[in-house]
Amino acid sequence: MRARGKIGAGEKTTDVIAAGGRIEEIHPAGLSQACDLGGEGFRIAPGLVDIQINGYDGVDFNDADTDTEQIVAATRQLWRTGVTAFCPTIITGSFDHIAKCISNLVRAADESPEFARAMIGIHVEGPFISTEDGPRGAHPKQHARPPDWNEFQKWQGAARGQIRIITLSPEWPGAIDFIERAAAAGVIVAIGHTAATPAQIADAARAGARLSTHLGNGSHAKIDRHPNYIWEQLANDDLWASFIVDGHHLPPSVVKCFLRSKGVARGILVSDAIAAAGKPAGRYKLGNVEVEVTPARRVCLPGTPYLAGSVLEMHEAVAKTVQYSDATLDDALLMASHNPAKLLGVAGQFGSIEAGRRADLILFRWDDENSALDVAATVVNGETVFAAI
Ligand SMILES: [Zn+2]
């Protein structure tokens, strides 16, 4: 397969040639040779990687009854948004509920090569998070609880070792011990949904926590101006940070400041999308919690100011990041592909256009004036799986 376009925001039209599912060659476009995809006016980027996604297009990874067919359907719909690899995310619930949702994902990976290729690990967000209103976000209060290593190990057993990220709050006694064990086991510990003190944040990072989950969200509506858990995480160079750039979770000025202080090298864009993403406004379920999607595409707990996930798509997250901050298109694409792959330790396979990497690509049109990214085609493993050209 020969895909043709400018790589990222670059100016030279380039051919990316794939064979056997891998990128074989990258060189200036050979005008005498026809291409299979793209051409002048198209840009090429690595397939987008989303490390926090709760569901998509009516499919909820947090519903214990979700089956393989639905999980595969969501995977295919995500190709339209440029996402070729992701971490399905299971939020706070009972032990059995989380175990069941994890088992559904593992079974789907066994039964579907398409989903097995897309799932680069499971993200368990909770249940070891703050019980406080605000930090807890939309997670059910009755299931928020202190870290329990035995419980986690049982989930990891059910996941056959595929839990790659756990988001927790270091405010709990015992959190530091849990973080040390998880880090030693190769699991990425993320700080999120937290009411922790700055000292507890610093201790967590020293114990091996590596990421701040959707920094600036899952927090109190009002906090001390300083010190607080947001400044502490922003200033800690051992912590990467993920951001939900949908225009609702963080104001543009905050996106700009956060990215400047954390730096593009440690920034990661996530969708935190729920099943309602890809669907019209209305009432939907996030696990057992009812949420409302407004016509402005804000997702909240009905009757409260609290956000409950998003209906953001990753290509929009890239475009909005360029619009709101001084990140370039290349920077934003990096934070939506290479960076998450690097954090997960899979950058040798995913998230960049280099010979030998898996041929997961998107072709897109970029409207610089309006900061809009239109996915024209998606290639997975060297095969065109979505094309709107
Ligand atoms: Zn969250």
mmCIF file of C-alpha atoms and ligand atoms in Angstrom:
data_model
loop_
_atom_site.group_PDB
_atom_site.id
_atom_site.type_symbol
_atom_site.label_atom_id
_atom_site.label_comp_id
_atom_site.label_asym_id
_atom_site.label_seq_id
_atom_site.Cartn_x
_atom_site.Cartn_y
_atom_site.Cartn_z
ATOM 1 C CA MET A 1 0.000 0.000 0.000
ATOM 2 C CA ARG A 2 1.274 3.453 -0.925
ATOM 3 C CA ALA A 3 -0.185 6.433 0.986
ATOM 4 C CA ARG A 4 0.711 9.941 -0.174
ATOM 5 C CA GLY A 5 0.568 13.223 1.708
ATOM 6 C CA LYS A 6 2.548 15.701 3.769
ATOM 7 C CA ILE A 7 3.675 14.193 7.053
ATOM 8 C CA GLY A 8 2.098 16.130 9.915
ATOM 9 C CA ALA A 9 2.513 19.828 9.229
ATOM 10 C CA GLY A 10 5.541 19.255 6.972
ATOM 11 C CA GLU A 11 5.731 20.743 3.503
ATOM 12 C CA LYS A 12 7.084 17.873 1.407
ATOM 13 C CA THR A 13 4.679 15.445 -0.188
ATOM 14 C CA THR A 14 5.801 12.044 0.931
ATOM 15 C CA ASP A 15 5.020 8.428 0.092
ATOM 16 C CA VAL A 16 4.591 5.987 2.945
ATOM 17 C CA ILE A 17 4.808 2.431 1.668
ATOM 18 C CA ALA A 18 3.532 -0.442 3.773
ATOM 19 C CA ALA A 19 3.834 -4.167 3.313
ATOM 20 C CA GLY A 20 2.940 -7.044 5.603
ATOM 21 C CA GLY A 21 1.303 -4.674 8.081
ATOM 22 C CA ARG A 22 4.500 -2.649 8.625
ATOM 23 C CA ILE A 23 5.846 0.600 7.250
ATOM 24 C CA GLU A 24 8.526 -0.427 4.758
ATOM 25 C CA GLU A 25 9.724 2.832 3.182
ATOM 26 C CA ILE A 26 9.207 6.575 3.507
ATOM 27 C CA HIS A 27 10.483 8.826 0.741
ATOM 28 C CA PRO A 28 9.616 11.908 -1.320
ATOM 29 C CA ALA A 29 6.532 11.224 -3.438
ATOM 30 C CA GLY A 30 7.455 9.544 -6.706
ATOM 31 C CA LEU A 31 5.403 11.499 -9.190
ATOM 32 C CA SER A 32 5.592 8.734 -11.751
ATOM 33 C CA GLN A 33 4.071 6.234 -9.345
ATOM 34 C CA ALA A 34 0.383 6.106 -8.550
ATOM 35 C CA CYS A 35 -0.637 6.017 -4.900
ATOM 36 C CA ASP A 36 -3.428 4.003 -3.306
ATOM 37 C CA LEU A 37 -4.515 6.667 -0.826
ATOM 38 C CA GLY A 38 -4.181 10.422 -0.489
ATOM 39 C CA GLY A 39 -2.193 12.711 -2.749
ATOM 40 C CA GLU A 40 -1.700 16.487 -2.895
ATOM 41 C CA GLY A 41 -3.787 18.269 -0.260
ATOM 42 C CA PHE A 42 -3.613 15.396 2.219
ATOM 43 C CA ARG A 43 -1.546 15.043 5.320
ATOM 44 C CA ILE A 44 -0.418 11.830 6.975
ATOM 45 C CA ALA A 45 -0.041 11.162 10.694
ATOM 46 C CA PRO A 46 0.295 8.085 12.857
ATOM 47 C CA GLY A 47 -2.981 6.496 13.938
ATOM 48 C CA LEU A 48 -4.237 8.268 17.052
ATOM 49 C CA VAL A 49 -3.827 6.596 20.438
ATOM 50 C CA ASP A 50 -6.389 7.240 23.211
ATOM 51 C CA ILE A 51 -5.447 5.994 26.678
ATOM 52 C CA GLN A 52 -8.757 6.941 28.278
ATOM 53 C CA ILE A 53 -12.018 5.977 26.628
ATOM 54 C CA ASN A 54 -15.089 4.599 28.396
ATOM 55 C CA GLY A 55 -17.101 3.735 25.312
ATOM 56 C CA TYR A 56 -18.142 5.025 21.915
ATOM 57 C CA ASP A 57 -21.134 5.147 19.579
ATOM 58 C CA GLY A 58 -23.643 3.673 22.026
ATOM 59 C CA VAL A 59 -21.259 0.986 23.343
ATOM 60 C CA ASP A 60 -20.367 1.256 27.034
ATOM 61 C CA PHE A 61 -17.250 -0.625 28.187
ATOM 62 C CA ASN A 62 -18.603 -0.095 31.727
ATOM 63 C CA ASP A 63 -21.780 -2.064 31.120
ATOM 64 C CA ALA A 64 -21.288 -5.623 32.391
ATOM 65 C CA ASP A 65 -23.530 -6.914 29.583
ATOM 66 C CA THR A 66 -21.495 -5.417 26.741
ATOM 67 C CA ASP A 67 -20.494 -8.237 24.397
ATOM 68 C CA THR A 68 -17.715 -8.815 21.871
ATOM 69 C CA GLU A 69 -19.836 -7.751 18.916
ATOM 70 C CA GLN A 70 -20.484 -4.358 20.517
ATOM 71 C CA ILE A 71 -16.843 -3.865 21.533
ATOM 72 C CA VAL A 72 -15.725 -4.614 17.966
ATOM 73 C CA ALA A 73 -18.400 -2.269 16.575
ATOM 74 C CA ALA A 74 -17.063 0.556 18.771
ATOM 75 C CA THR A 75 -13.499 -0.204 17.636
ATOM 76 C CA ARG A 76 -14.554 0.092 13.989
ATOM 77 C CA GLN A 77 -16.463 3.328 14.575
ATOM 78 C CA LEU A 78 -13.392 4.799 16.264
ATOM 79 C CA TRP A 79 -11.478 4.399 12.989
ATOM 80 C CA ARG A 80 -13.647 7.223 11.624
ATOM 81 C CA THR A 81 -12.145 9.486 14.301
ATOM 82 C CA GLY A 82 -8.570 8.416 13.494
ATOM 83 C CA VAL A 83 -8.130 6.227 16.596
ATOM 84 C CA THR A 84 -6.286 2.995 15.831
ATOM 85 C CA ALA A 85 -5.153 2.021 19.345
ATOM 86 C CA PHE A 86 -6.714 2.682 22.719
ATOM 87 C CA CYS A 87 -7.042 1.748 26.374
ATOM 88 C CA PRO A 88 -10.652 0.907 27.161
ATOM 89 C CA THR A 89 -11.296 2.454 30.549
ATOM 90 C CA ILE A 90 -13.250 0.889 33.406
ATOM 91 C CA ILE A 91 -14.339 3.271 36.147
ATOM 92 C CA THR A 92 -15.228 2.886 39.842
ATOM 93 C CA GLY A 93 -17.652 0.073 40.681
ATOM 94 C CA SER A 94 -18.005 -2.997 42.861
ATOM 95 C CA PHE A 95 -15.260 -5.644 42.735
ATOM 96 C CA ASP A 96 -17.480 -7.977 40.711
ATOM 97 C CA HIS A 97 -18.636 -5.297 38.304
ATOM 98 C CA ILE A 98 -15.095 -4.216 37.450
ATOM 99 C CA ALA A 99 -14.014 -7.870 37.098
ATOM 100 C CA LYS A 100 -16.901 -8.562 34.726
ATOM 101 C CA CYS A 101 -16.152 -5.513 32.540
ATOM 102 C CA ILE A 102 -12.470 -6.508 32.379
ATOM 103 C CA SER A 103 -13.418 -10.084 31.420
ATOM 104 C CA ASN A 104 -15.610 -8.746 28.594
ATOM 105 C CA LEU A 105 -12.599 -6.907 27.141
ATOM 106 C CA VAL A 106 -10.281 -9.910 27.462
ATOM 107 C CA ARG A 107 -12.846 -12.175 25.795
ATOM 108 C CA ALA A 108 -13.334 -9.651 22.993
ATOM 109 C CA ALA A 109 -9.569 -9.571 22.398
ATOM 110 C CA ASP A 110 -9.553 -13.392 22.241
ATOM 111 C CA GLU A 111 -12.436 -13.467 19.779
ATOM 112 C CA SER A 112 -11.577 -10.493 17.576
ATOM 113 C CA PRO A 113 -8.165 -9.885 15.989
ATOM 114 C CA GLU A 114 -9.346 -6.336 15.175
ATOM 115 C CA PHE A 115 -9.958 -5.491 18.823
ATOM 116 C CA ALA A 116 -6.844 -7.380 19.957
ATOM 117 C CA ARG A 117 -4.772 -5.144 17.647
ATOM 118 C CA ALA A 118 -6.478 -1.984 18.926
ATOM 119 C CA MET A 119 -6.374 -2.627 22.676
ATOM 120 C CA ILE A 120 -2.985 -1.595 23.998
ATOM 121 C CA GLY A 121 -3.933 -2.155 27.620
ATOM 122 C CA ILE A 122 -6.824 -1.594 29.985
ATOM 123 C CA HIS A 123 -7.086 1.574 32.055
ATOM 124 C CA VAL A 124 -8.783 1.080 35.433
ATOM 125 C CA GLU A 125 -9.836 4.533 36.630
ATOM 126 C CA GLY A 126 -10.806 4.117 40.289
ATOM 127 C CA PRO A 127 -12.161 2.749 42.519
ATOM 128 C CA PHE A 128 -9.301 3.854 44.811
ATOM 129 C CA ILE A 129 -10.159 7.537 44.441
ATOM 130 C CA SER A 130 -11.425 10.369 46.634
ATOM 131 C CA THR A 131 -14.941 10.064 48.053
ATOM 132 C CA GLU A 132 -15.348 13.858 48.117
ATOM 133 C CA ASP A 133 -17.854 15.601 45.866
ATOM 134 C CA GLY A 134 -15.925 17.303 43.091
ATOM 135 C CA PRO A 135 -12.747 15.202 43.080
ATOM 136 C CA ARG A 136 -14.886 12.066 42.744
ATOM 137 C CA GLY A 137 -16.553 13.472 39.616
ATOM 138 C CA ALA A 138 -19.223 11.139 38.257
ATOM 139 C CA HIS A 139 -17.803 8.037 39.961
ATOM 140 C CA PRO A 140 -20.362 6.403 42.317
ATOM 141 C CA LYS A 141 -19.616 7.341 45.937
ATOM 142 C CA GLN A 142 -20.579 4.002 47.463
ATOM 143 C CA HIS A 143 -17.824 2.250 45.504
ATOM 144 C CA ALA A 144 -14.952 4.740 46.038
ATOM 145 C CA ARG A 145 -12.590 3.075 48.524
ATOM 146 C CA PRO A 146 -8.994 2.831 49.757
ATOM 147 C CA PRO A 147 -6.367 1.057 47.629
ATOM 148 C CA ASP A 148 -6.475 -2.723 47.982
ATOM 149 C CA TRP A 149 -3.593 -4.596 46.357
ATOM 150 C CA ASN A 150 -5.293 -8.005 46.610
ATOM 151 C CA GLU A 151 -8.342 -6.696 44.810
ATOM 152 C CA PHE A 152 -6.171 -5.183 42.087
ATOM 153 C CA GLN A 153 -4.212 -8.401 41.643
ATOM 154 C CA LYS A 154 -7.442 -10.330 41.091
ATOM 155 C CA TRP A 155 -8.463 -7.856 38.369
ATOM 156 C CA GLN A 156 -5.016 -8.097 36.837
ATOM 157 C CA GLY A 157 -5.423 -11.898 36.834
ATOM 158 C CA ALA A 158 -8.783 -11.572 35.070
ATOM 159 C CA ALA A 159 -7.105 -9.167 32.620
ATOM 160 C CA ARG A 160 -4.213 -11.620 32.041
ATOM 161 C CA GLY A 161 -1.823 -8.829 32.912
ATOM 162 C CA GLN A 162 -3.341 -6.359 30.474
ATOM 163 C CA ILE A 163 -4.192 -3.603 32.984
ATOM 164 C CA ARG A 164 -1.578 -1.024 32.008
ATOM 165 C CA ILE A 165 -2.861 2.070 33.850
ATOM 166 C CA ILE A 166 -4.545 2.529 37.224
ATOM 167 C CA THR A 167 -5.808 5.957 38.238
ATOM 168 C CA LEU A 168 -6.004 6.476 41.999
ATOM 169 C CA SER A 169 -5.817 9.160 44.668
ATOM 170 C CA PRO A 170 -2.762 9.217 46.933
ATOM 171 C CA GLU A 171 -4.851 10.736 49.741
ATOM 172 C CA TRP A 172 -5.611 7.289 51.176
ATOM 173 C CA PRO A 173 -3.478 5.671 53.871
ATOM 174 C CA GLY A 174 -1.753 2.765 52.165
ATOM 175 C CA ALA A 175 -1.661 4.509 48.785
ATOM 176 C CA ILE A 176 2.129 4.806 48.741
ATOM 177 C CA ASP A 177 2.587 1.080 49.367
ATOM 178 C CA PHE A 178 0.092 0.322 46.592
ATOM 179 C CA ILE A 179 1.861 2.680 44.161
ATOM 180 C CA GLU A 180 5.232 1.058 44.866
ATOM 181 C CA ARG A 181 3.830 -2.423 44.241
ATOM 182 C CA ALA A 182 2.004 -1.397 41.053
ATOM 183 C CA ALA A 183 5.041 0.440 39.679
ATOM 184 C CA ALA A 184 7.241 -2.587 40.445
ATOM 185 C CA ALA A 185 4.739 -4.743 38.540
ATOM 186 C CA GLY A 186 5.063 -2.473 35.489
ATOM 187 C CA VAL A 187 1.644 -0.854 35.822
ATOM 188 C CA ILE A 188 1.480 2.903 35.201
ATOM 189 C CA VAL A 189 0.034 4.611 38.257
ATOM 190 C CA ALA A 190 -1.857 7.790 37.470
ATOM 191 C CA ILE A 191 -2.972 10.392 39.990
ATOM 192 C CA GLY A 192 -6.553 11.493 39.481
ATOM 193 C CA HIS A 193 -9.899 12.195 41.115
ATOM 194 C CA THR A 194 -7.880 13.380 44.062
ATOM 195 C CA ALA A 195 -8.184 15.649 47.075
ATOM 196 C CA ALA A 196 -4.581 14.891 48.085
ATOM 197 C CA THR A 197 -2.306 17.430 49.730
ATOM 198 C CA PRO A 198 0.721 18.692 47.793
ATOM 199 C CA ALA A 199 2.924 16.547 50.090
ATOM 200 C CA GLN A 200 0.894 13.450 49.233
ATOM 201 C CA ILE A 201 1.217 14.234 45.505
ATOM 202 C CA ALA A 202 4.999 14.562 45.860
ATOM 203 C CA ASP A 203 5.177 11.283 47.834
ATOM 204 C CA ALA A 204 3.123 9.513 45.161
ATOM 205 C CA ALA A 205 5.481 10.660 42.400
ATOM 206 C CA ARG A 206 8.487 9.559 44.458
ATOM 207 C CA ALA A 207 6.827 6.156 44.947
ATOM 208 C CA GLY A 208 6.531 5.749 41.170
ATOM 209 C CA ALA A 209 3.325 7.471 39.986
ATOM 210 C CA ARG A 210 3.962 8.657 36.421
ATOM 211 C CA LEU A 211 0.846 10.378 35.112
ATOM 212 C CA SER A 212 -1.778 12.924 36.118
ATOM 213 C CA THR A 213 -5.138 11.788 34.758
ATOM 214 C CA HIS A 214 -7.142 14.589 33.071
ATOM 215 C CA LEU A 215 -5.305 17.254 35.054
ATOM 216 C CA GLY A 216 -7.541 20.131 36.133
ATOM 217 C CA ASN A 217 -10.662 17.943 36.184
ATOM 218 C CA GLY A 218 -11.962 15.568 38.825
ATOM 219 C CA SER A 219 -11.233 18.309 41.328
ATOM 220 C CA HIS A 220 -13.037 20.628 43.732
ATOM 221 C CA ALA A 221 -14.879 23.581 42.195
ATOM 222 C CA LYS A 222 -12.953 25.821 44.650
ATOM 223 C CA ILE A 223 -9.502 25.238 46.119
ATOM 224 C CA ASP A 224 -6.744 27.209 47.836
ATOM 225 C CA ARG A 225 -4.996 29.308 45.218
ATOM 226 C CA HIS A 226 -1.666 27.840 46.375
ATOM 227 C CA PRO A 227 -0.443 25.421 47.360
ATOM 228 C CA ASN A 228 -2.813 22.882 45.856
ATOM 229 C CA TYR A 229 -2.820 19.536 44.047
ATOM 230 C CA ILE A 230 -2.964 21.134 40.579
ATOM 231 C CA TRP A 231 0.163 23.299 40.899
ATOM 232 C CA GLU A 232 2.000 20.414 42.569
ATOM 233 C CA GLN A 233 1.276 18.054 39.667
ATOM 234 C CA LEU A 234 2.020 20.700 37.041
ATOM 235 C CA ALA A 235 5.406 21.436 38.589
ATOM 236 C CA ASN A 236 6.448 17.805 39.037
ATOM 237 C CA ASP A 237 8.628 16.816 36.075
ATOM 238 C CA ASP A 238 8.290 13.123 36.919
ATOM 239 C CA LEU A 239 4.607 13.275 36.056
ATOM 240 C CA TRP A 240 3.173 13.213 32.562
ATOM 241 C CA ALA A 241 -0.306 14.734 32.293
ATOM 242 C CA SER A 242 -3.360 13.933 30.223
ATOM 243 C CA PHE A 243 -5.818 16.630 29.190
ATOM 244 C CA ILE A 244 -9.398 16.615 27.911
ATOM 245 C CA VAL A 245 -9.395 19.410 25.342
ATOM 246 C CA ASP A 246 -13.056 19.580 24.364
ATOM 247 C CA GLY A 247 -13.816 23.209 25.203
ATOM 248 C CA HIS A 248 -15.824 22.182 28.302
ATOM 249 C CA HIS A 249 -13.388 20.500 30.679
ATOM 250 C CA LEU A 250 -10.721 23.213 30.557
ATOM 251 C CA PRO A 251 -11.034 26.826 29.366
ATOM 252 C CA PRO A 252 -8.703 27.672 26.456
ATOM 253 C CA SER A 253 -6.482 29.852 28.681
ATOM 254 C CA VAL A 254 -5.980 26.927 31.070
ATOM 255 C CA VAL A 255 -5.112 24.533 28.226
ATOM 256 C CA LYS A 256 -2.518 27.044 27.029
ATOM 257 C CA CYS A 257 -0.953 27.531 30.479
ATOM 258 C CA PHE A 258 -1.033 23.838 31.396
ATOM 259 C CA LEU A 259 0.663 22.834 28.152
ATOM 260 C CA ARG A 260 3.317 25.515 28.516
ATOM 261 C CA SER A 261 4.170 24.466 32.039
ATOM 262 C CA LYS A 262 3.942 20.681 31.595
ATOM 263 C CA GLY A 263 5.532 20.815 28.157
ATOM 264 C CA VAL A 264 4.566 19.063 24.943
ATOM 265 C CA ALA A 265 7.028 16.247 25.734
ATOM 266 C CA ARG A 266 4.966 15.183 28.771
ATOM 267 C CA GLY A 267 1.504 16.079 27.460
ATOM 268 C CA ILE A 268 -1.076 13.523 26.370
ATOM 269 C CA LEU A 269 -4.468 14.191 24.791
ATOM 270 C CA VAL A 270 -7.311 11.873 25.796
ATOM 271 C CA SER A 271 -10.981 11.826 24.878
ATOM 272 C CA ASP A 272 -12.432 10.397 28.126
ATOM 273 C CA ALA A 273 -15.348 9.669 25.774
ATOM 274 C CA ILE A 274 -18.436 7.846 27.003
ATOM 275 C CA ALA A 275 -20.923 5.695 25.075
ATOM 276 C CA ALA A 276 -22.814 8.820 24.019
ATOM 277 C CA ALA A 277 -19.848 10.009 21.928
ATOM 278 C CA GLY A 278 -20.787 9.794 18.266
ATOM 279 C CA LYS A 279 -24.494 10.127 19.230
ATOM 280 C CA PRO A 280 -26.908 13.103 19.387
ATOM 281 C CA ALA A 281 -27.732 15.126 22.536
ATOM 282 C CA GLY A 282 -29.864 13.380 25.189
ATOM 283 C CA ARG A 283 -29.725 11.197 28.319
ATOM 284 C CA TYR A 284 -27.278 8.290 28.415
ATOM 285 C CA LYS A 285 -25.708 5.869 30.903
ATOM 286 C CA LEU A 286 -22.123 5.878 32.146
ATOM 287 C CA GLY A 287 -22.040 2.536 33.976
ATOM 288 C CA ASN A 288 -25.048 2.807 36.295
ATOM 289 C CA VAL A 289 -24.945 6.608 36.376
ATOM 290 C CA GLU A 290 -27.320 8.675 34.235
ATOM 291 C CA VAL A 291 -25.659 11.521 32.358
ATOM 292 C CA GLU A 292 -26.921 14.254 30.077
ATOM 293 C CA VAL A 293 -25.364 15.391 26.785
ATOM 294 C CA THR A 294 -26.411 18.976 26.095
ATOM 295 C CA PRO A 295 -26.831 20.390 22.577
ATOM 296 C CA ALA A 296 -23.453 22.142 23.130
ATOM 297 C CA ARG A 297 -21.965 18.636 23.650
ATOM 298 C CA ARG A 298 -21.230 19.117 27.321
ATOM 299 C CA VAL A 299 -21.677 15.898 29.349
ATOM 300 C CA CYS A 300 -22.840 16.402 32.945
ATOM 301 C CA LEU A 301 -24.663 14.761 35.817
ATOM 302 C CA PRO A 302 -28.234 16.022 35.354
ATOM 303 C CA GLY A 303 -28.961 18.952 37.693
ATOM 304 C CA THR A 304 -25.322 19.435 38.757
ATOM 305 C CA PRO A 305 -22.372 21.435 37.382
ATOM 306 C CA TYR A 306 -20.209 18.268 37.444
ATOM 307 C CA LEU A 307 -18.901 16.942 34.154
ATOM 308 C CA ALA A 308 -19.219 13.205 33.540
ATOM 309 C CA GLY A 309 -16.854 12.287 30.750
ATOM 310 C CA SER A 310 -17.055 13.740 27.283
ATOM 311 C CA VAL A 311 -18.287 13.154 23.768
ATOM 312 C CA LEU A 312 -14.966 14.364 22.416
ATOM 313 C CA GLU A 313 -13.315 12.615 19.468
ATOM 314 C CA MET A 314 -9.536 12.521 19.241
ATOM 315 C CA HIS A 315 -9.266 14.355 15.924
ATOM 316 C CA GLU A 316 -11.212 17.230 17.529
ATOM 317 C CA ALA A 317 -8.929 17.133 20.570
ATOM 318 C CA VAL A 318 -5.939 17.648 18.233
ATOM 319 C CA ALA A 319 -7.645 20.537 16.433
ATOM 320 C CA LYS A 320 -8.820 22.257 19.633
ATOM 321 C CA THR A 321 -5.367 21.972 21.173
ATOM 322 C CA VAL A 322 -3.921 23.873 18.207
ATOM 323 C CA GLN A 323 -6.726 26.409 18.474
ATOM 324 C CA TYR A 324 -6.397 27.038 22.224
ATOM 325 C CA SER A 325 -2.671 26.868 22.839
ATOM 326 C CA ASP A 326 0.598 27.660 21.125
ATOM 327 C CA ALA A 327 1.070 23.966 20.319
ATOM 328 C CA THR A 328 1.658 23.380 16.613
ATOM 329 C CA LEU A 329 -0.233 20.768 14.621
ATOM 330 C CA ASP A 330 2.815 18.502 14.927
ATOM 331 C CA ASP A 331 2.879 19.047 18.699
ATOM 332 C CA ALA A 332 -0.801 18.193 19.040
ATOM 333 C CA LEU A 333 -0.446 15.078 16.871
ATOM 334 C CA LEU A 334 2.555 14.015 18.959
ATOM 335 C CA MET A 335 0.465 14.311 22.138
ATOM 336 C CA ALA A 336 -2.255 12.187 20.534
ATOM 337 C CA SER A 337 -0.051 9.423 19.146
ATOM 338 C CA HIS A 338 3.650 9.140 20.005
ATOM 339 C CA ASN A 339 3.441 10.401 23.604
ATOM 340 C CA PRO A 340 0.780 7.979 24.837
ATOM 341 C CA ALA A 341 2.589 5.122 23.064
ATOM 342 C CA LYS A 342 5.853 6.165 24.732
ATOM 343 C CA LEU A 343 4.279 6.319 28.199
ATOM 344 C CA LEU A 344 2.902 2.825 27.674
ATOM 345 C CA GLY A 345 6.271 1.552 26.471
ATOM 346 C CA VAL A 346 4.974 0.632 23.005
ATOM 347 C CA ALA A 347 6.547 3.469 20.990
ATOM 348 C CA GLY A 348 8.603 0.858 19.126
ATOM 349 C CA GLN A 349 5.393 -0.316 17.478
ATOM 350 C CA PHE A 350 2.938 2.573 17.558
ATOM 351 C CA GLY A 351 2.620 6.307 17.342
ATOM 352 C CA SER A 352 5.188 7.334 14.746
ATOM 353 C CA ILE A 353 5.827 7.033 11.039
ATOM 354 C CA GLU A 354 9.084 5.148 10.752
ATOM 355 C CA ALA A 355 10.218 2.112 8.818
ATOM 356 C CA GLY A 356 9.499 -1.036 10.826
ATOM 357 C CA ARG A 357 6.629 0.480 12.833
ATOM 358 C CA ARG A 358 3.138 -0.920 12.480
ATOM 359 C CA ALA A 359 1.391 0.653 9.489
ATOM 360 C CA ASP A 360 -1.350 2.427 11.477
ATOM 361 C CA LEU A 361 -1.903 5.769 9.745
ATOM 362 C CA ILE A 362 -4.442 8.456 9.154
ATOM 363 C CA LEU A 363 -4.803 10.634 6.092
ATOM 364 C CA PHE A 364 -6.462 13.939 6.803
ATOM 365 C CA ARG A 365 -7.187 17.423 5.582
ATOM 366 C CA TRP A 366 -6.185 20.305 7.810
ATOM 367 C CA ASP A 367 -8.022 23.604 7.730
ATOM 368 C CA ASP A 368 -5.541 25.967 9.346
ATOM 369 C CA GLU A 369 -7.866 28.959 9.345
ATOM 370 C CA ASN A 370 -10.608 27.196 11.315
ATOM 371 C CA SER A 371 -8.386 24.674 13.131
ATOM 372 C CA ALA A 372 -10.358 21.718 11.817
ATOM 373 C CA LEU A 373 -8.990 18.240 11.223
ATOM 374 C CA ASP A 374 -11.012 16.093 8.857
ATOM 375 C CA VAL A 375 -10.060 12.395 8.879
ATOM 376 C CA ALA A 376 -10.149 11.237 5.255
ATOM 377 C CA ALA A 377 -8.870 7.687 5.700
ATOM 378 C CA THR A 378 -7.596 5.362 8.392
ATOM 379 C CA VAL A 379 -5.135 2.534 7.825
ATOM 380 C CA VAL A 380 -4.673 -0.265 10.340
ATOM 381 C CA ASN A 381 -1.955 -2.841 9.924
ATOM 382 C CA GLY A 382 -1.407 -1.673 6.344
ATOM 383 C CA GLU A 383 -5.068 -2.027 5.365
ATOM 384 C CA THR A 384 -7.494 0.810 4.683
ATOM 385 C CA VAL A 385 -10.247 0.328 7.261
ATOM 386 C CA PHE A 386 -12.014 3.659 6.763
ATOM 387 C CA ALA A 387 -12.057 5.955 3.744
ATOM 388 C CA ALA A 388 -14.123 9.061 3.100
ATOM 389 C CA ILE A 389 -12.176 10.123 0.043
HETATM 390 ZN ZN ZN B 1 -12.116 10.718 35.330
#
